PDB file of C-alpha atoms in Angstrom:
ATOM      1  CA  UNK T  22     -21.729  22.993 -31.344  1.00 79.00           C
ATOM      2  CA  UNK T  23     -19.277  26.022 -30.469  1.00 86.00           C
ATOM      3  CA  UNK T  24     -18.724  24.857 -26.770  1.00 86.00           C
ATOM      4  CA  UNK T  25     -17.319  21.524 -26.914  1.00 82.00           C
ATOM      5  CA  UNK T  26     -14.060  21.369 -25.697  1.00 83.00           C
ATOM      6  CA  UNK T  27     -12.988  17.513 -26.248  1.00 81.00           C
ATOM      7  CA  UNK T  28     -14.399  13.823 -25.413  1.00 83.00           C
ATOM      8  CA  UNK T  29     -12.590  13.919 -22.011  1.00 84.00           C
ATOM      9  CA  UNK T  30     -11.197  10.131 -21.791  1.00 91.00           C
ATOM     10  CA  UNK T  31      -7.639  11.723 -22.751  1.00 95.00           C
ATOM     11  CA  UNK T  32      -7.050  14.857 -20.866  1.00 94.00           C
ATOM     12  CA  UNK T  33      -4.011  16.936 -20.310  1.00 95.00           C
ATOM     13  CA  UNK T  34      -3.246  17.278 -16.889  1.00 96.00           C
ATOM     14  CA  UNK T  35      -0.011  19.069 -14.561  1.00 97.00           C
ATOM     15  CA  UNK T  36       2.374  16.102 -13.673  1.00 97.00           C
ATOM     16  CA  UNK T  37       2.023  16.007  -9.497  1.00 96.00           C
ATOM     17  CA  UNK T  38       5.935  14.660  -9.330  1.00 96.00           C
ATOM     18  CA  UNK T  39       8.067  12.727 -12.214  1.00 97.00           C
ATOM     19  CA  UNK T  40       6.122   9.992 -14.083  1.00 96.00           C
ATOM     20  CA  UNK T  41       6.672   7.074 -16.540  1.00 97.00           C
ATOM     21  CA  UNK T  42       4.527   6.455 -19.380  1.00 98.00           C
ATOM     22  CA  UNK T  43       2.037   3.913 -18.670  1.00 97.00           C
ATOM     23  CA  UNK T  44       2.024   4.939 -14.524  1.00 97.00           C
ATOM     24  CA  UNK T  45      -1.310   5.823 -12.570  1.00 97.00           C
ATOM     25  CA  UNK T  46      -1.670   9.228 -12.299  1.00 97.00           C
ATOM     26  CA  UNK T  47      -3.632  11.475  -9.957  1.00 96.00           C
ATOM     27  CA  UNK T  48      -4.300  14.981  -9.728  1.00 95.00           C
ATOM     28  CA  UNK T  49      -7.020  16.369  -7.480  1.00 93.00           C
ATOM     29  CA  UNK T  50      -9.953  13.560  -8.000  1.00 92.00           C
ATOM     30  CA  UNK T  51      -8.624  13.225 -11.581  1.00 95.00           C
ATOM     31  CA  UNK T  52      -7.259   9.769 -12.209  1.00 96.00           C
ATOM     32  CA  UNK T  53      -5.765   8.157 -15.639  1.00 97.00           C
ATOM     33  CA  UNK T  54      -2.702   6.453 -17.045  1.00 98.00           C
ATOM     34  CA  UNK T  55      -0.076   8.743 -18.133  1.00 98.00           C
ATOM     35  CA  UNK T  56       0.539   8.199 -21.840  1.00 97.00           C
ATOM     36  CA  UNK T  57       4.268   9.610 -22.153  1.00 97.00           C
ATOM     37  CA  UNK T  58       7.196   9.875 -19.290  1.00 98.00           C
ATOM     38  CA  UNK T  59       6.799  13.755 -17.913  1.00 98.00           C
ATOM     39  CA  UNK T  60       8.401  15.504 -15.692  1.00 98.00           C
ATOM     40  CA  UNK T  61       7.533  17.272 -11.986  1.00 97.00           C
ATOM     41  CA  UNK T  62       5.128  19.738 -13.418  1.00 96.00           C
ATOM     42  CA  UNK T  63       5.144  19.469 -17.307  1.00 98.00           C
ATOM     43  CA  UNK T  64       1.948  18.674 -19.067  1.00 97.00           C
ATOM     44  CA  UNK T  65       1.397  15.233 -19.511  1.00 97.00           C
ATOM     45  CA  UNK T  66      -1.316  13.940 -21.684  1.00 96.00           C
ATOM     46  CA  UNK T  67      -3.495  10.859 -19.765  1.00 97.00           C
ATOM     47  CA  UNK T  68      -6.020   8.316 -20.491  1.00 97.00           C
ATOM     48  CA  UNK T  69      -9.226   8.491 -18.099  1.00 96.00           C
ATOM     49  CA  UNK T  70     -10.655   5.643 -19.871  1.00 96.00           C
ATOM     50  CA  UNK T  71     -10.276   2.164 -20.582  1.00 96.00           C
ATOM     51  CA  UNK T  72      -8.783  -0.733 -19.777  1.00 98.00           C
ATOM     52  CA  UNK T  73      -5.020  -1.049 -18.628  1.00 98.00           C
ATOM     53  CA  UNK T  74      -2.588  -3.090 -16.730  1.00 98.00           C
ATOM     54  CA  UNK T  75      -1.282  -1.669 -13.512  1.00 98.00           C
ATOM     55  CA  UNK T  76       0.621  -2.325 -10.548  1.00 97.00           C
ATOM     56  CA  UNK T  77      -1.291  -3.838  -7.563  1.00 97.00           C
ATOM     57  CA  UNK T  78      -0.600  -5.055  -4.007  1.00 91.00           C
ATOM     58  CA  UNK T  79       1.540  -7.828  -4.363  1.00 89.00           C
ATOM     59  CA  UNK T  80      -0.773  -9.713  -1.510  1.00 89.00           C
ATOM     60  CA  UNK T  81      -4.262  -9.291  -2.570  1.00 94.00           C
ATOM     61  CA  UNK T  82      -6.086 -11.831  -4.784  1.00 96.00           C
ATOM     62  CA  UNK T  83      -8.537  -9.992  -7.385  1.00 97.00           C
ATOM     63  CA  UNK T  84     -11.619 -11.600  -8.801  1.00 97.00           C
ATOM     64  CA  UNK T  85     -13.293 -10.610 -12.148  1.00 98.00           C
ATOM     65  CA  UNK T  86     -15.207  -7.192 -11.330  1.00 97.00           C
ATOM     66  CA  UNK T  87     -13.595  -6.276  -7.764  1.00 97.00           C
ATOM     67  CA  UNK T  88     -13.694  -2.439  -7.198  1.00 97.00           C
ATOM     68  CA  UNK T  89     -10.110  -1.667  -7.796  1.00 97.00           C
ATOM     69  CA  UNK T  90      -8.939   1.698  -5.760  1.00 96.00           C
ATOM     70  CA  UNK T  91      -5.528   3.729  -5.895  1.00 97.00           C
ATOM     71  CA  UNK T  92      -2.806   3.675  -3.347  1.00 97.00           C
ATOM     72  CA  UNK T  93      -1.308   7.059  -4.059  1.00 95.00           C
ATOM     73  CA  UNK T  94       1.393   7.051  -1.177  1.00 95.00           C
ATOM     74  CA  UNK T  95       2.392   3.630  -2.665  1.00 96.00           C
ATOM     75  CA  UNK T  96       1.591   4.159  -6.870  1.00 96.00           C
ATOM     76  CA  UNK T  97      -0.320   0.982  -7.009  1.00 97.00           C
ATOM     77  CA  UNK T  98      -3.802  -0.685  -6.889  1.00 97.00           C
ATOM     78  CA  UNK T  99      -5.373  -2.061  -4.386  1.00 96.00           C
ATOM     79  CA  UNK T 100      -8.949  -3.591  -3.072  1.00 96.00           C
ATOM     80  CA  UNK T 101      -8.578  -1.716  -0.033  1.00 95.00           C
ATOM     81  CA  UNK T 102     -11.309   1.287  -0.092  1.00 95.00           C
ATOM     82  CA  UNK T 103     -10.082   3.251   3.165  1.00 95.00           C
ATOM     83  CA  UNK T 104      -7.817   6.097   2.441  1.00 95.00           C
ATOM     84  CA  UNK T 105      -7.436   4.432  -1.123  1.00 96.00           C
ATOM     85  CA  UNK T 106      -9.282   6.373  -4.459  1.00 96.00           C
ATOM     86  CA  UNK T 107     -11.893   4.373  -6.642  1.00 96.00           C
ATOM     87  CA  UNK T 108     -10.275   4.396  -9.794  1.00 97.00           C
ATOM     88  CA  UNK T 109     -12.937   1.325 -11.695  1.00 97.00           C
ATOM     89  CA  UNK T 110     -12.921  -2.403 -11.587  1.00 97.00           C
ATOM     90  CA  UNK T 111     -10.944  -5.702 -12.215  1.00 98.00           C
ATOM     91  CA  UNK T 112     -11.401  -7.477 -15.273  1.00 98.00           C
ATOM     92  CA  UNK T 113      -9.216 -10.602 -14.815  1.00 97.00           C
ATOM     93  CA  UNK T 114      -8.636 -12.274 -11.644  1.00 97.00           C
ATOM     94  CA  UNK T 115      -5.337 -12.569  -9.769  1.00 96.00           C
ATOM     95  CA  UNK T 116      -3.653 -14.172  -6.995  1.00 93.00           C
ATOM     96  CA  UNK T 117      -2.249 -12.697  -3.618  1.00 93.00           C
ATOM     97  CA  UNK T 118       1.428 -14.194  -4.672  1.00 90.00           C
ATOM     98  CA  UNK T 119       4.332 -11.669  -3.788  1.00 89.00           C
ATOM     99  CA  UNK T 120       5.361 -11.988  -7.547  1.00 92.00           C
ATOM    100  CA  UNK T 121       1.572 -11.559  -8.784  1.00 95.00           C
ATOM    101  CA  UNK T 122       2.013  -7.639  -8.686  1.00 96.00           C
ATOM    102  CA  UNK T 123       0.508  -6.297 -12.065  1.00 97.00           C
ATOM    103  CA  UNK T 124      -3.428  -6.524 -12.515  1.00 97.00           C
ATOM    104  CA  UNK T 125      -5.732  -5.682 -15.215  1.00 98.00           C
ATOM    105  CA  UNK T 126      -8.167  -2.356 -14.342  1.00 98.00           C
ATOM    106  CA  UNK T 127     -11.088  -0.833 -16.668  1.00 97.00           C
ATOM    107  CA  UNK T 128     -10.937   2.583 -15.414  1.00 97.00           C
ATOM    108  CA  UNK T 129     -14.044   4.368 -14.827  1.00 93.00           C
ATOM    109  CA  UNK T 130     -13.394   7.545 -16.206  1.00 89.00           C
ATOM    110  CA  UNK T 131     -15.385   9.761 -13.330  1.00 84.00           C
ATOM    111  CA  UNK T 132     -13.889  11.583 -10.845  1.00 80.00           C
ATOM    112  CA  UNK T 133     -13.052  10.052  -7.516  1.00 81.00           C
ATOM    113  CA  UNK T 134     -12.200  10.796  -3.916  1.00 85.00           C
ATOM    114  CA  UNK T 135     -10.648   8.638  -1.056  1.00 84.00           C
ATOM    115  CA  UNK T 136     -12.642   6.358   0.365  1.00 80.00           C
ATOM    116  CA  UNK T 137     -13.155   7.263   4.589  1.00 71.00           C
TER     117      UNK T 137
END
């Protein structure tokens, strides 16, 4: 087939500021995990796809399959739809602790839009 271009669950996309390797990533309603450190600007290759373990609100409690959503002003996840973009869904549960501040996300791959 002469028009394929690639799968699409690892995509090359325009860093929007300075990112770490493993950190969410959004650009335009394109979300994924970043899988090198960039910088402001440079290519940097991300994951659209799968399952990874990302920062969330420190006092939310997550249940198995919770639509997970991504706090952009803040760089973390969150169950909180308004203003927030879906990014996929919870696949182990978590407490609302302060310390409990990492959570486990299978990304959905499609591409999203804040939530009014």
């Amino acid at each position: 087939m002469k028009n394929f271009v690639q799968a699409g669950d690892t995509i090359v996309v325009p860093a929007p500021a300075a990112v770490a390797s493993g950190a969410g990533v959004l650009v335009g309603n394109i979300f994924g995990v970043a899988l090198f450190a960039a910088d402001n600007g440079a290519d940097v290759l991300i994951k659209t796809r799968g399952v990874f373990e990302l920062p969330k609100a420190g006092s939310q409690a997550w249940t198995v399959g919770a639509r997970v959503y991504w706090d952009n002003g803040n760089n973390r996840c969150t169950t909180v739809a308004t203003g927030n973009y879906p990014i996929g869904t919870a696949t182990v549960a978590v407490g609302n602790g302060a310390g409990e501040t990492t959570g486990t996300v299978r990304l959905d791959g499609i591409a999203t839009e804040a939530a009014v």
